[in-house]
Coordinates of C-alpha atoms and ligand atoms in Angstrom, one line a residue:
M1 CA 203.5 117.1 -121.5
N2 CA 200.1 115.4 -121.5
A3 CA 196.8 117.2 -122.0
S4 CA 195.5 116.7 -118.5
R5 CA 198.5 118.5 -117.1
D6 CA 198.1 121.4 -119.5
D7 CA 194.4 121.6 -118.6
G8 CA 195.2 121.7 -114.9
S9 CA 197.8 124.4 -115.1
L10 CA 197.6 127.1 -112.5
A11 CA 199.2 130.5 -111.8
P12 CA 201.8 130.1 -109.0
A13 CA 199.6 131.9 -106.4
A14 CA 196.6 129.7 -107.3
L15 CA 198.8 126.6 -107.0
V16 CA 199.5 127.5 -103.4
E17 CA 195.8 127.8 -102.7
R18 CA 195.3 124.4 -104.4
V19 CA 197.9 122.8 -102.2
A20 CA 196.4 124.4 -99.1
A21 CA 193.1 122.9 -100.0
V22 CA 194.5 119.4 -100.6
L23 CA 196.4 119.4 -97.3
A24 CA 193.4 120.7 -95.2
G25 CA 192.3 118.4 -92.5
E26 CA 195.2 115.9 -92.7
R27 CA 198.4 115.9 -90.7
D28 CA 200.2 112.8 -91.9
F29 CA 203.4 114.0 -93.5
I30 CA 203.7 111.2 -96.1
A31 CA 200.1 111.7 -97.2
N32 CA 200.4 115.5 -97.4
A33 CA 203.8 115.3 -99.2
A34 CA 202.3 112.9 -101.7
N35 CA 199.3 115.2 -102.4
A36 CA 201.4 118.4 -102.5
V37 CA 203.9 117.0 -105.1
A38 CA 201.0 115.7 -107.2
A39 CA 199.3 119.1 -107.1
I40 CA 202.6 120.8 -108.2
Y41 CA 203.3 118.2 -110.9
F42 CA 199.8 118.6 -112.4
G43 CA 199.4 122.3 -111.7
M44 CA 202.8 123.8 -112.7
P45 CA 203.5 123.8 -116.4
D46 CA 206.8 122.4 -117.8
V47 CA 207.9 120.3 -114.9
N48 CA 209.1 116.8 -115.3
W49 CA 209.9 115.7 -111.7
V50 CA 208.5 116.9 -108.4
G51 CA 209.4 115.3 -105.1
T52 CA 210.6 115.2 -101.6
Y53 CA 213.7 113.9 -99.9
R54 CA 213.6 113.5 -96.1
L55 CA 216.6 113.9 -93.8
S56 CA 217.5 110.6 -92.2
D57 CA 220.7 109.8 -90.4
D58 CA 222.6 112.7 -92.1
E59 CA 221.5 111.9 -95.6
L60 CA 218.5 112.7 -97.8
V61 CA 216.2 109.8 -98.5
L62 CA 213.7 109.8 -101.4
G63 CA 210.1 110.5 -100.3
P64 CA 206.8 110.9 -102.2
F65 CA 207.4 112.1 -105.8
C66 CA 205.9 112.3 -109.3
G67 CA 208.1 111.6 -112.2
K68 CA 210.6 109.0 -113.3
P69 CA 212.3 106.8 -110.6
A70 CA 215.0 108.8 -108.9
C71 CA 218.2 108.2 -106.9
V72 CA 217.2 107.1 -103.4
R73 CA 219.9 108.5 -101.2
I74 CA 221.8 111.9 -101.5
A75 CA 224.6 112.8 -99.2
L76 CA 224.4 116.3 -97.7
D77 CA 227.5 117.5 -99.5
T78 CA 226.3 116.5 -103.0
G79 CA 223.9 117.7 -105.6
V80 CA 221.5 120.6 -105.6
C81 CA 219.4 118.9 -102.9
G82 CA 222.5 118.6 -100.6
A83 CA 223.3 122.3 -101.2
A84 CA 219.8 123.4 -100.3
A85 CA 219.7 121.2 -97.2
T86 CA 223.1 122.2 -95.9
R87 CA 222.5 125.9 -96.4
E88 CA 218.8 125.7 -95.3
E89 CA 217.9 128.0 -98.1
T90 CA 216.3 127.7 -101.6
V91 CA 218.7 126.9 -104.4
V92 CA 217.6 127.8 -108.0
V93 CA 219.7 126.4 -110.8
D94 CA 218.9 127.9 -114.3
D95 CA 221.1 125.3 -116.1
V96 CA 221.7 122.0 -114.2
H97 CA 224.6 121.2 -116.6
A98 CA 226.5 124.2 -115.2
F99 CA 226.0 123.2 -111.6
E100 CA 229.0 121.3 -110.3
G101 CA 227.9 118.2 -108.6
H102 CA 224.4 118.1 -110.0
I103 CA 222.9 114.7 -109.8
A104 CA 221.1 113.8 -113.0
C105 CA 218.1 111.5 -112.2
D106 CA 216.1 112.4 -115.4
A107 CA 218.2 113.3 -118.4
A108 CA 215.3 115.6 -119.5
S109 CA 215.9 118.0 -116.6
A110 CA 217.4 121.3 -117.6
S111 CA 216.7 123.5 -114.6
E112 CA 215.9 122.9 -111.0
I113 CA 214.7 124.4 -107.7
V114 CA 215.2 122.9 -104.3
V115 CA 213.4 124.3 -101.3
P116 CA 214.4 123.2 -97.8
L117 CA 211.7 121.8 -95.5
V118 CA 212.5 123.4 -92.1
G119 CA 210.3 122.7 -89.1
P120 CA 210.6 123.8 -85.4
Q121 CA 213.1 121.1 -84.9
G122 CA 215.3 122.2 -87.9
L123 CA 215.8 120.7 -91.3
V124 CA 213.5 117.7 -92.1
G125 CA 214.0 117.4 -95.8
V126 CA 213.7 119.2 -99.2
L127 CA 211.2 119.8 -101.9
D128 CA 212.8 119.4 -105.4
V129 CA 211.2 120.4 -108.7
D130 CA 212.9 119.8 -112.1
S131 CA 212.0 121.3 -115.5
P132 CA 213.0 120.4 -119.0
R133 CA 213.2 124.1 -119.7
Q134 CA 216.3 126.2 -118.8
A135 CA 215.6 129.0 -116.2
R136 CA 212.1 127.7 -115.6
F137 CA 211.9 128.9 -112.0
G138 CA 211.6 132.7 -111.4
P139 CA 210.6 134.7 -108.4
L140 CA 206.9 133.8 -108.6
E141 CA 207.6 130.0 -108.8
R142 CA 210.2 130.4 -106.0
A143 CA 207.7 132.2 -103.7
A144 CA 205.0 129.7 -104.5
L145 CA 207.2 126.7 -103.8
E146 CA 208.5 128.2 -100.6
A147 CA 204.9 128.8 -99.5
I148 CA 204.0 125.3 -100.3
A149 CA 207.0 124.0 -98.3
A150 CA 205.9 126.0 -95.3
L151 CA 202.3 124.7 -95.7
L152 CA 203.7 121.1 -95.7
V153 CA 205.8 121.6 -92.7
V154 CA 203.3 123.5 -90.6
G155 CA 200.4 121.3 -91.7
S156 CA 202.0 117.9 -91.0
D157 CA 203.3 116.0 -88.0
L158 CA 207.0 115.5 -88.5
K159 CA 208.6 112.6 -86.7
G160 CA 212.4 112.4 -86.2
Ligands
SME1 N1 219.1 116.8 -109.3 C1 219.1 116.5 -107.8 C2 218.9 115.1 -107.5 C3 217.5 114.6 -107.4 S1 216.7 114.5 -108.9 O1 216.6 115.8 -109.5 C4 215.2 113.9 -108.6 C5 220.4 117.0 -107.2 O2 221.3 117.4 -107.9 O3 220.4 117.1 -106.0

């Protein structure tokens, strides 16, 4: 990955603090999601795609992201994103090629974690992070990304 990303790498707990800082004082969901995914993309080593999908009319629709252009709509019964959304729990996939139904948006992706975004009104979307390294996402990364998902939901005004 490029030098500026390597220079900006943070430990998972420090990444949560960075995201809390960039979200402070703003409650627009799109703006906060855009800054959160950029902070993850530039702060977490070895990731090639970081983004959000929002629940809209019973499907997931692409939201702010960093990385290559991605599929726009994902049905709730497909992909890692659909699994995390349906179960309303984090799904960690160490090898995307072994996950039946995985949707390949970037051929470089080897492992993936999807964290549901759940507000007071229920599921509002998912946070999806891909890595070109197998088994990239361990307990520390999972905890950090779940904390970031909570910051995003609590710190933003979510509309329908
Ligand atoms: N791999 C995801 C689709 C989204 S891309 O990774 C950006 C999935 O299987 O749901």
